[in-house]
Tab-separated table of C-alpha atoms and ligand atoms in Angstrom:
chain	number	residue	atom	x	y	z
A	14	MET	CA	0.030	0.066	0.025
A	15	CYS	CA	1.416	3.316	-0.900
A	16	LEU	CA	1.851	6.211	1.651
A	17	GLU	CA	-1.084	8.128	0.118
A	18	GLU	CA	-3.535	5.249	0.505
A	19	THR	CA	-2.308	4.800	4.052
A	20	VAL	CA	-3.024	8.336	4.837
A	21	MET	CA	-6.243	8.793	2.770
A	22	GLY	CA	-7.701	5.423	3.280
A	23	ASP	CA	-10.925	4.741	4.913
A	24	ASP	CA	-9.535	3.461	8.171
A	25	THR	CA	-7.905	6.828	9.029
A	26	PRO	CA	-9.631	10.299	9.451
A	27	TYR	CA	-8.166	12.832	7.048
A	28	PRO	CA	-5.221	14.832	8.464
A	29	PHE	CA	-5.539	18.437	9.557
A	30	GLU	CA	-3.977	19.645	6.269
A	31	VAL	CA	-6.582	17.795	4.117
A	32	ILE	CA	-9.491	19.339	6.135
A	33	LYS	CA	-7.836	22.734	5.848
A	34	GLU	CA	-7.714	22.321	2.112
A	35	SER	CA	-11.416	21.912	1.890
A	36	ALA	CA	-12.000	24.846	4.482
A	37	ASP	CA	-9.722	27.154	2.478
A	38	TYR	CA	-11.598	26.270	-0.905
A	39	LEU	CA	-14.807	27.154	0.654
A	40	LEU	CA	-13.400	30.303	2.310
A	41	SER	CA	-11.965	31.458	-0.896
A	42	GLY	CA	-15.221	31.149	-2.710
A	43	THR	CA	-17.356	33.146	-0.379
A	44	GLN	CA	-17.292	36.572	1.313
A	45	HIS	CA	-19.273	35.140	4.331
A	46	ARG	CA	-17.659	34.177	7.523
A	47	PRO	CA	-20.314	32.070	9.220
A	48	LYS	CA	-19.926	31.143	12.941
A	49	ILE	CA	-23.068	28.982	12.699
A	50	GLY	CA	-23.235	25.736	10.842
A	51	VAL	CA	-26.397	23.682	10.122
A	52	ILE	CA	-26.759	20.241	9.066
A	53	CYS	CA	-30.073	19.572	7.367
A	54	GLY	CA	-31.788	16.174	7.870
A	55	SER	CA	-33.866	14.187	5.465
A	56	GLY	CA	-36.272	16.442	3.684
A	57	LEU	CA	-35.134	19.439	5.851
A	58	GLY	CA	-32.823	21.156	3.457
A	59	GLY	CA	-35.244	23.860	2.537
A	60	LEU	CA	-33.787	26.096	5.053
A	61	ALA	CA	-30.692	26.560	2.837
A	62	ASP	CA	-32.801	27.720	-0.011
A	63	GLN	CA	-33.929	30.768	2.255
A	64	LEU	CA	-30.316	32.211	2.519
A	65	ASP	CA	-29.741	35.397	0.953
A	66	GLU	CA	-26.767	36.374	-1.048
A	67	ARG	CA	-25.883	32.659	-1.016
A	68	ASP	CA	-23.020	30.897	-2.470
A	69	VAL	CA	-23.671	27.333	-3.310
A	70	PHE	CA	-20.936	24.459	-3.492
A	71	PRO	CA	-22.095	21.063	-4.781
A	72	TYR	CA	-20.280	18.449	-2.586
A	73	GLU	CA	-18.476	17.117	-5.692
A	74	SER	CA	-16.844	20.496	-6.332
A	75	ILE	CA	-15.383	20.717	-2.827
A	76	PRO	CA	-11.897	19.057	-2.412
A	77	ASN	CA	-11.903	15.871	-0.315
A	78	PHE	CA	-15.722	15.833	0.301
A	79	PRO	CA	-17.925	12.872	0.146
A	80	VAL	CA	-21.074	13.046	-1.942
A	81	SER	CA	-24.661	12.492	-0.818
A	82	THR	CA	-26.549	9.479	-2.277
A	83	VAL	CA	-29.838	9.496	-0.371
A	84	ALA	CA	-33.278	10.913	-1.555
A	85	GLY	CA	-34.015	14.185	0.239
A	86	HIS	CA	-30.416	15.209	0.514
A	87	ALA	CA	-29.482	17.575	-2.084
A	88	GLY	CA	-25.678	17.318	-1.710
A	89	ARG	CA	-24.408	20.931	-1.504
A	90	MET	CA	-22.952	23.399	0.833
A	91	VAL	CA	-24.879	26.647	0.940
A	92	ILE	CA	-23.247	29.656	2.584
A	93	GLY	CA	-25.233	32.933	2.934
A	94	LEU	CA	-27.207	35.176	5.382
A	95	LEU	CA	-30.373	34.324	7.261
A	96	SER	CA	-32.045	37.215	8.690
A	97	GLY	CA	-28.680	38.987	8.286
A	98	VAL	CA	-26.674	36.165	10.090
A	99	PRO	CA	-23.881	34.468	8.154
A	100	VAL	CA	-24.731	30.708	8.173
A	101	MET	CA	-23.314	27.662	6.478
A	102	CYS	CA	-25.775	24.869	5.794
A	103	MET	CA	-25.118	21.406	4.576
A	104	GLN	CA	-28.060	20.471	2.400
A	105	GLY	CA	-27.629	16.926	2.804
A	106	ARG	CA	-25.336	14.650	5.038
A	107	PHE	CA	-23.413	11.537	4.858
A	108	HIS	CA	-24.625	8.269	6.482
A	109	ALA	CA	-22.790	5.238	7.609
A	110	TYR	CA	-25.148	3.090	5.561
A	111	GLU	CA	-24.111	4.721	2.326
A	112	GLY	CA	-20.683	3.151	2.920
A	113	TYR	CA	-18.909	5.964	4.679
A	114	PRO	CA	-16.856	5.324	7.851
A	115	LEU	CA	-18.055	7.462	10.677
A	116	TRP	CA	-15.247	9.863	10.596
A	117	LYS	CA	-16.054	10.555	6.891
A	118	CYS	CA	-19.808	11.103	7.959
A	119	ALA	CA	-18.701	13.827	10.181
A	120	MET	CA	-15.724	15.142	8.270
A	121	PRO	CA	-17.600	18.399	7.136
A	122	VAL	CA	-17.988	19.408	10.849
A	123	ARG	CA	-14.147	19.856	11.027
A	124	VAL	CA	-14.316	21.696	7.791
A	125	MET	CA	-16.723	24.093	9.531
A	126	LYS	CA	-14.474	24.363	12.527
A	127	LEU	CA	-11.623	25.447	10.485
A	128	MET	CA	-13.658	28.015	8.620
A	129	GLY	CA	-14.508	29.572	12.032
A	130	VAL	CA	-17.866	27.913	13.007
A	131	SER	CA	-18.382	27.748	16.823
A	132	HIS	CA	-22.067	26.888	16.923
A	133	ILE	CA	-23.685	24.069	15.155
A	134	ILE	CA	-27.384	22.948	14.719
A	135	VAL	CA	-27.838	19.322	13.800
A	136	THR	CA	-31.220	18.064	12.383
A	137	ASN	CA	-32.647	14.714	11.523
A	138	ALA	CA	-35.727	12.840	10.676
A	139	ALA	CA	-36.413	10.103	13.153
A	140	GLY	CA	-39.007	7.515	14.295
A	141	GLY	CA	-40.923	8.381	17.397
A	142	LEU	CA	-40.415	5.587	20.120
A	143	ASN	CA	-41.797	7.389	23.168
A	144	PRO	CA	-45.599	6.356	22.954
A	145	GLU	CA	-46.551	9.929	23.674
A	146	TYR	CA	-44.949	11.390	20.384
A	147	LYS	CA	-46.931	12.082	17.391
A	148	ILE	CA	-46.005	12.319	13.800
A	149	GLY	CA	-44.879	15.848	13.158
A	150	ASP	CA	-43.691	16.445	16.554
A	151	ILE	CA	-40.224	18.273	16.993
A	152	MET	CA	-38.008	16.395	19.578
A	153	ILE	CA	-35.297	18.820	20.954
A	154	ILE	CA	-32.434	16.271	21.611
A	155	LYS	CA	-31.144	16.413	25.177
A	156	ASP	CA	-28.841	13.444	24.956
A	157	HIS	CA	-28.025	10.541	22.789
A	158	ILE	CA	-27.153	6.901	23.095
A	159	ASN	CA	-24.042	6.047	20.870
A	160	MET	CA	-24.621	2.536	19.735
A	161	GLN	CA	-21.622	2.434	17.385
A	162	GLY	CA	-19.499	3.583	20.314
A	163	PHE	CA	-20.755	0.589	22.377
A	164	ALA	CA	-19.400	-1.500	19.534
A	165	GLY	CA	-15.998	0.014	19.470
A	166	ASP	CA	-16.579	2.415	16.365
A	167	SER	CA	-16.296	6.067	16.769
A	168	PRO	CA	-15.559	9.151	14.334
A	169	LEU	CA	-12.659	9.777	16.625
A	170	ARG	CA	-11.089	6.373	16.231
A	171	GLY	CA	-7.603	6.627	14.978
A	172	ARG	CA	-4.723	8.817	15.968
A	173	ASN	CA	-5.837	12.016	17.748
A	174	ASP	CA	-4.754	15.409	16.540
A	175	GLU	CA	-4.764	17.903	19.344
A	176	ARG	CA	-5.381	20.741	16.984
A	177	PHE	CA	-8.943	19.424	16.664
A	178	GLY	CA	-9.441	18.456	20.314
A	179	PRO	CA	-8.407	16.248	23.154
A	180	ARG	CA	-7.922	12.356	23.112
A	181	PHE	CA	-10.683	11.682	25.459
A	182	PRO	CA	-13.477	14.375	25.149
A	183	ALA	CA	-16.372	14.447	27.692
A	184	MET	CA	-19.759	13.699	26.201
A	185	ASN	CA	-22.053	14.670	29.128
A	186	ASN	CA	-23.536	18.098	28.371
A	187	ALA	CA	-23.036	17.347	24.596
A	188	TYR	CA	-26.262	19.250	23.849
A	189	ASP	CA	-25.857	22.843	25.244
A	190	LYS	CA	-28.219	23.584	28.040
A	191	ASN	CA	-28.369	27.266	27.536
A	192	LEU	CA	-29.180	26.758	23.805
A	193	ILE	CA	-31.862	24.297	24.775
A	194	ALA	CA	-33.379	26.781	27.238
A	195	MET	CA	-33.300	29.534	24.621
A	196	ALA	CA	-35.030	27.104	22.030
A	197	LYS	CA	-37.698	26.302	24.585
A	198	LYS	CA	-38.560	30.064	25.015
A	199	ILE	CA	-38.744	30.539	21.164
A	200	VAL	CA	-40.999	27.396	20.987
A	201	ALA	CA	-43.411	29.011	23.565
A	202	ASP	CA	-43.325	32.233	21.821
A	203	MET	CA	-44.271	30.449	18.469
A	204	ASN	CA	-47.063	28.578	20.171
A	205	LEU	CA	-45.565	25.347	19.443
A	206	THR	CA	-45.163	23.812	22.888
A	207	ASN	CA	-47.827	21.242	22.113
A	208	VAL	CA	-45.808	19.728	19.409
A	209	VAL	CA	-42.396	20.050	20.886
A	210	GLN	CA	-40.770	17.256	22.915
A	211	GLU	CA	-37.441	16.908	24.622
A	212	GLY	CA	-35.741	13.546	24.467
A	213	VAL	CA	-33.092	11.030	23.863
A	214	TYR	CA	-31.889	10.057	20.220
A	215	VAL	CA	-30.162	6.869	19.285
A	216	MET	CA	-28.381	6.305	16.020
A	217	LEU	CA	-28.552	2.944	14.464
A	218	GLY	CA	-26.487	1.920	11.379
A	219	GLY	CA	-29.561	1.474	9.026
A	220	PRO	CA	-30.346	1.212	6.234
A	221	THR	CA	-33.069	-1.142	7.592
A	222	TYR	CA	-35.759	0.187	9.807
A	223	GLU	CA	-35.811	-1.599	13.180
A	224	THR	CA	-37.522	-4.899	14.138
A	225	VAL	CA	-40.207	-4.818	16.848
A	226	ALA	CA	-37.837	-6.619	19.327
A	227	GLU	CA	-35.063	-4.055	18.677
A	228	LEU	CA	-37.457	-1.140	19.300
A	229	ASN	CA	-38.953	-2.716	22.499
A	230	MET	CA	-35.338	-3.125	23.737
A	231	LEU	CA	-34.421	0.521	22.699
A	232	ARG	CA	-37.352	1.870	24.644
A	233	ILE	CA	-36.441	-0.042	27.860
A	234	ILE	CA	-32.845	1.583	27.647
A	235	GLY	CA	-34.382	5.154	27.503
A	236	VAL	CA	-34.650	6.051	23.831
A	237	ASP	CA	-37.351	8.495	22.619
A	238	ALA	CA	-36.488	8.773	18.892
A	239	VAL	CA	-34.652	6.441	16.540
A	240	GLY	CA	-32.585	7.449	13.627
A	241	MET	CA	-29.532	6.761	11.383
A	242	SER	CA	-27.319	9.882	11.755
A	243	THR	CA	-26.404	12.971	13.938
A	244	VAL	CA	-24.325	11.120	16.654
A	245	PRO	CA	-21.090	11.146	14.747
A	246	GLU	CA	-21.411	14.843	13.824
A	247	VAL	CA	-22.271	15.788	17.560
A	248	VAL	CA	-19.219	13.840	18.726
A	249	VAL	CA	-16.896	15.380	16.276
A	250	ALA	CA	-18.411	18.900	16.995
A	251	ARG	CA	-17.961	18.434	20.735
A	252	HIS	CA	-14.459	17.083	20.397
A	253	CYS	CA	-13.518	20.468	18.671
A	254	GLY	CA	-15.166	22.515	21.189
A	255	MET	CA	-18.328	23.640	19.274
A	256	LYS	CA	-21.782	24.421	21.088
A	257	VAL	CA	-24.313	21.982	19.723
A	258	PHE	CA	-28.080	22.259	19.469
A	259	ALA	CA	-30.009	19.423	17.727
A	260	PHE	CA	-33.531	18.456	16.993
A	261	SER	CA	-35.459	15.534	15.288
A	262	LEU	CA	-38.558	15.797	13.345
A	263	ILE	CA	-40.712	12.782	14.207
A	264	THR	CA	-41.754	11.390	10.817
A	265	ASN	CA	-43.270	8.124	11.786
A	266	GLN	CA	-44.240	6.018	14.813
A	267	CYS	CA	-41.955	3.263	15.679
A	268	ILE	CA	-43.921	-0.017	15.233
A	269	THR	CA	-43.662	-1.840	18.589
A	270	GLN	CA	-46.381	-4.350	18.069
A	271	TYR	CA	-46.532	-7.473	15.897
A	272	ASP	CA	-50.143	-7.366	15.133
A	273	THR	CA	-49.972	-4.767	12.225
A	274	ASP	CA	-49.175	-4.684	8.568
A	275	ALA	CA	-47.894	-1.116	8.727
A	276	GLN	CA	-44.163	-0.514	7.816
A	277	ALA	CA	-41.727	2.349	8.150
A	278	ASN	CA	-40.683	3.850	4.856
A	279	HIS	CA	-38.484	6.696	3.536
A	280	GLU	CA	-41.451	8.156	1.302
A	281	GLU	CA	-43.316	8.739	4.513
A	282	VAL	CA	-40.147	10.277	6.066
A	283	ILE	CA	-39.833	12.823	3.227
A	284	GLU	CA	-43.669	13.584	3.072
A	285	VAL	CA	-43.915	14.347	6.759
A	286	ALA	CA	-40.743	16.547	6.590
A	287	ASN	CA	-42.349	18.445	3.579
A	288	ILE	CA	-45.523	19.120	5.521
A	289	ARG	CA	-43.612	20.528	8.669
A	290	LYS	CA	-40.861	22.216	6.839
A	291	LYS	CA	-42.294	25.745	7.251
A	292	ASP	CA	-42.461	25.513	11.286
A	293	LEU	CA	-39.038	23.997	11.218
A	294	GLN	CA	-37.526	26.680	9.097
A	295	ASN	CA	-39.089	29.293	11.290
A	296	LEU	CA	-37.933	27.788	14.414
A	297	ALA	CA	-34.374	27.334	13.010
A	298	ARG	CA	-34.227	30.946	11.874
A	299	ARG	CA	-35.153	32.204	15.284
A	300	ILE	CA	-32.656	29.945	16.963
A	301	ILE	CA	-30.013	31.102	14.536
A	302	VAL	CA	-30.654	34.805	15.305
A	303	ASN	CA	-30.638	34.361	19.031
A	304	MET	CA	-27.453	32.154	18.696
A	305	SER	CA	-25.650	35.058	16.858
A	306	GLU	CA	-26.637	37.301	19.793
A	307	GLU	CA	-24.996	34.861	22.217
A	308	TYR	CA	-21.712	34.538	20.354
A	309	GLN	CA	-21.633	38.462	19.838
A	310	GLU	CA	-21.856	38.770	23.585
A	311	SER	CA	-19.367	36.101	24.545
B	419	LIG	O1	-30.287	12.150	7.495
B	419	LIG	P1	-31.479	11.853	8.567
B	419	LIG	O2	-31.070	11.201	9.804
B	419	LIG	O3	-32.552	12.931	8.584
B	419	LIG	O4	-32.304	10.717	7.609
B	419	LIG	C1	-33.279	9.739	8.264
B	419	LIG	C2	-32.406	8.436	8.636
B	419	LIG	C3	-32.277	7.794	7.114
B	419	LIG	O5	-31.222	8.377	6.445
B	419	LIG	C4	-33.535	8.128	6.526
B	419	LIG	C5	-34.512	7.167	6.911
B	419	LIG	O6	-35.785	7.429	6.355
B	419	LIG	O7	-34.103	9.277	7.401
């Protein structure tokens, strides 16, 4: 194996210099200097279309970037202004089931970091496992269960580069308490309290949806919503010191009984995301404006 394959192979996260090349490319292509990054989940990329004065970078044009392969993930980085606040939005993300190692799924977070991003909003579509959740609810993520971590995989696996963060990052308080409190005030102000929940997210590898037995097990260990993303991005964001706010759109009810012919499916996920997108975009916009006030004060 040649040196390049050793350095750039799927076993090893990209070195600092490779991430910097992607960051420098984006910085040279835009006047904006965002401190807030957004990762848009399945069907939730419409927020990026709302940015003013936007610069759009298809993933295949960005050096060292993976490409999106899933319906509902456009596959472009959009940088611009939202209510006057500079933001960079990933309109589409990378999932482990597409064949990417966890570090590659989360690699854009490091690119954001080297571009100056200090706050990140991570969104996803998820199945509601908490029996009180309804389709269309928004779950503010207060914690996660890192299933891949249990099995010895992590986006931080491999040699640690201290320029990104420490070897052993803490993961309690991964989801910033002040940002959650701020979001709850906005939710109340928008009269959305009855559709907003706060709970625990689990990432599974997918692409299969879960069996009844798996879902019943996950409920017992404290899971409220089930998805196939987000955790690697949050782990990498916390490793490099970003403040994280995350939410799930509950697009389907997890099926925890055997006596039904209903089945989870991606079409329903996209459809529900489509129906709820206006509220989600308004919520994200207001959170972003408040976040920008926070980083200006700090
Ligand atoms: O990118 P997210 O986590 O929003 O996408 C969810 C998980 C799977 O990719 C897909 C399943 O329908 O939606």
